[in-house]
């Protein structure tokens, strides 16, 4: 079956620290992978995506590389800002399936 | 930019009421989805639709129904609201699931059933 596992939070970092949020998946077929971000009181916004192995998605200083060999899609940012405080969701859709599968979300708080 | 609009940000309803949550997207997307989001449980799929007048059950359809009479509009209906349906409801749309198109979400409706 299809599933996404991401590291549990909450995560608290100081401004300018390095961020990694781990995400691993199981999937049938060849999934596309996504990271979404949810700011307080809002819906989810697409942060980045990768549609095939070894693709790197990037946006707003965040990056994630689609690693088929380790079935992972870890989110990284070199220097976080207070404005990055949000909940981050890893997700996939299999090319043989008809649903998106989400991780449970990781809450990030960045303190000045 | 794709815009997915949910008609209400906050709703308070009484137990037993029939509740309608409306969602409209402006990008001619084929696919529309309703999720609920609860602390510790993440997002759970209630219903989805790949075409007008077409619907499929997600993971937790009990107590809900949906309507898609027009391509741009997807309504979630709580036939008889109960307190365990107090939640954040998120509508989403996507262009083409076969090519891994991303979901675009609305801002959510926070429903409280008293």
PDB file of C-alpha atoms in Angstrom, chain A residues 4-45:
ATOM      1  CA  UNK A   4       4.023   8.517   4.252  1.00  0.00           C
ATOM      2  CA  UNK A   5       5.948   8.711   7.512  1.00  0.00           C
ATOM      3  CA  UNK A   6       7.467  11.959   8.651  1.00  0.00           C
ATOM      4  CA  UNK A   7       9.335  12.901  11.768  1.00  0.00           C
ATOM      5  CA  UNK A   8       7.232  13.890  14.695  1.00  0.00           C
ATOM      6  CA  UNK A   9       7.429  17.350  16.097  1.00  0.00           C
ATOM      7  CA  UNK A  10       7.282  19.802  17.394  1.00  0.00           C
ATOM      8  CA  UNK A  11      10.609  21.118  16.211  1.00  0.00           C
ATOM      9  CA  UNK A  12      12.001  24.321  17.705  1.00  0.00           C
ATOM     10  CA  UNK A  13      14.995  26.042  16.133  1.00  0.00           C
ATOM     11  CA  UNK A  14      16.794  29.315  16.530  1.00  0.00           C
ATOM     12  CA  UNK A  15      16.794  31.730  13.626  1.00  0.00           C
ATOM     13  CA  UNK A  16      19.462  30.910  11.008  1.00  0.00           C
ATOM     14  CA  UNK A  17      19.723  27.282  12.127  1.00  0.00           C
ATOM     15  CA  UNK A  18      19.763  24.401   9.639  1.00  0.00           C
ATOM     16  CA  UNK A  19      16.483  22.536   9.187  1.00  0.00           C
ATOM     17  CA  UNK A  20      15.874  18.917   8.262  1.00  0.00           C
ATOM     18  CA  UNK A  21      12.457  17.278   8.395  1.00  0.00           C
ATOM     19  CA  UNK A  22      12.599  13.604   7.532  1.00  0.00           C
ATOM     20  CA  UNK A  23      10.051  11.951   5.272  1.00  0.00           C
ATOM     21  CA  UNK A  24       9.971   8.351   4.076  1.00  0.00           C
ATOM     22  CA  UNK A  25       7.347   6.643   1.977  1.00  0.00           C
ATOM     23  CA  UNK A  26       6.001   3.378   0.708  1.00  0.00           C
ATOM     24  CA  UNK A  27       4.215   3.356  -2.610  1.00  0.00           C
ATOM     25  CA  UNK A  28       3.041   1.235  -5.483  1.00  0.00           C
ATOM     26  CA  UNK A  29       4.313   2.272  -8.864  1.00  0.00           C
ATOM     27  CA  UNK A  30       6.319   5.469  -9.252  1.00  0.00           C
ATOM     28  CA  UNK A  31       4.967   8.170  -6.986  1.00  0.00           C
ATOM     29  CA  UNK A  32       5.210  11.911  -7.239  1.00  0.00           C
ATOM     30  CA  UNK A  33       6.295  13.509  -3.962  1.00  0.00           C
ATOM     31  CA  UNK A  34       5.325  16.836  -2.423  1.00  0.00           C
ATOM     32  CA  UNK A  35       5.959  19.078   0.541  1.00  0.00           C
ATOM     33  CA  UNK A  36       3.160  21.333   1.695  1.00  0.00           C
ATOM     34  CA  UNK A  37       3.254  24.093   4.299  1.00  0.00           C
ATOM     35  CA  UNK A  38       0.384  25.273   6.478  1.00  0.00           C
ATOM     36  CA  UNK A  39       0.601  28.627   8.226  1.00  0.00           C
ATOM     37  CA  UNK A  40      -1.650  29.253  11.243  1.00  0.00           C
ATOM     38  CA  UNK A  41      -5.288  29.579  10.303  1.00  0.00           C
ATOM     39  CA  UNK A  42      -4.740  28.804   6.645  1.00  0.00           C
ATOM     40  CA  UNK A  43      -5.016  25.914   4.226  1.00  0.00           C
ATOM     41  CA  UNK A  44      -2.076  23.962   2.860  1.00  0.00           C
ATOM     42  CA  UNK A  45       0.171  25.527   0.248  1.00  0.00           C
TER      43      UNK A  45
END
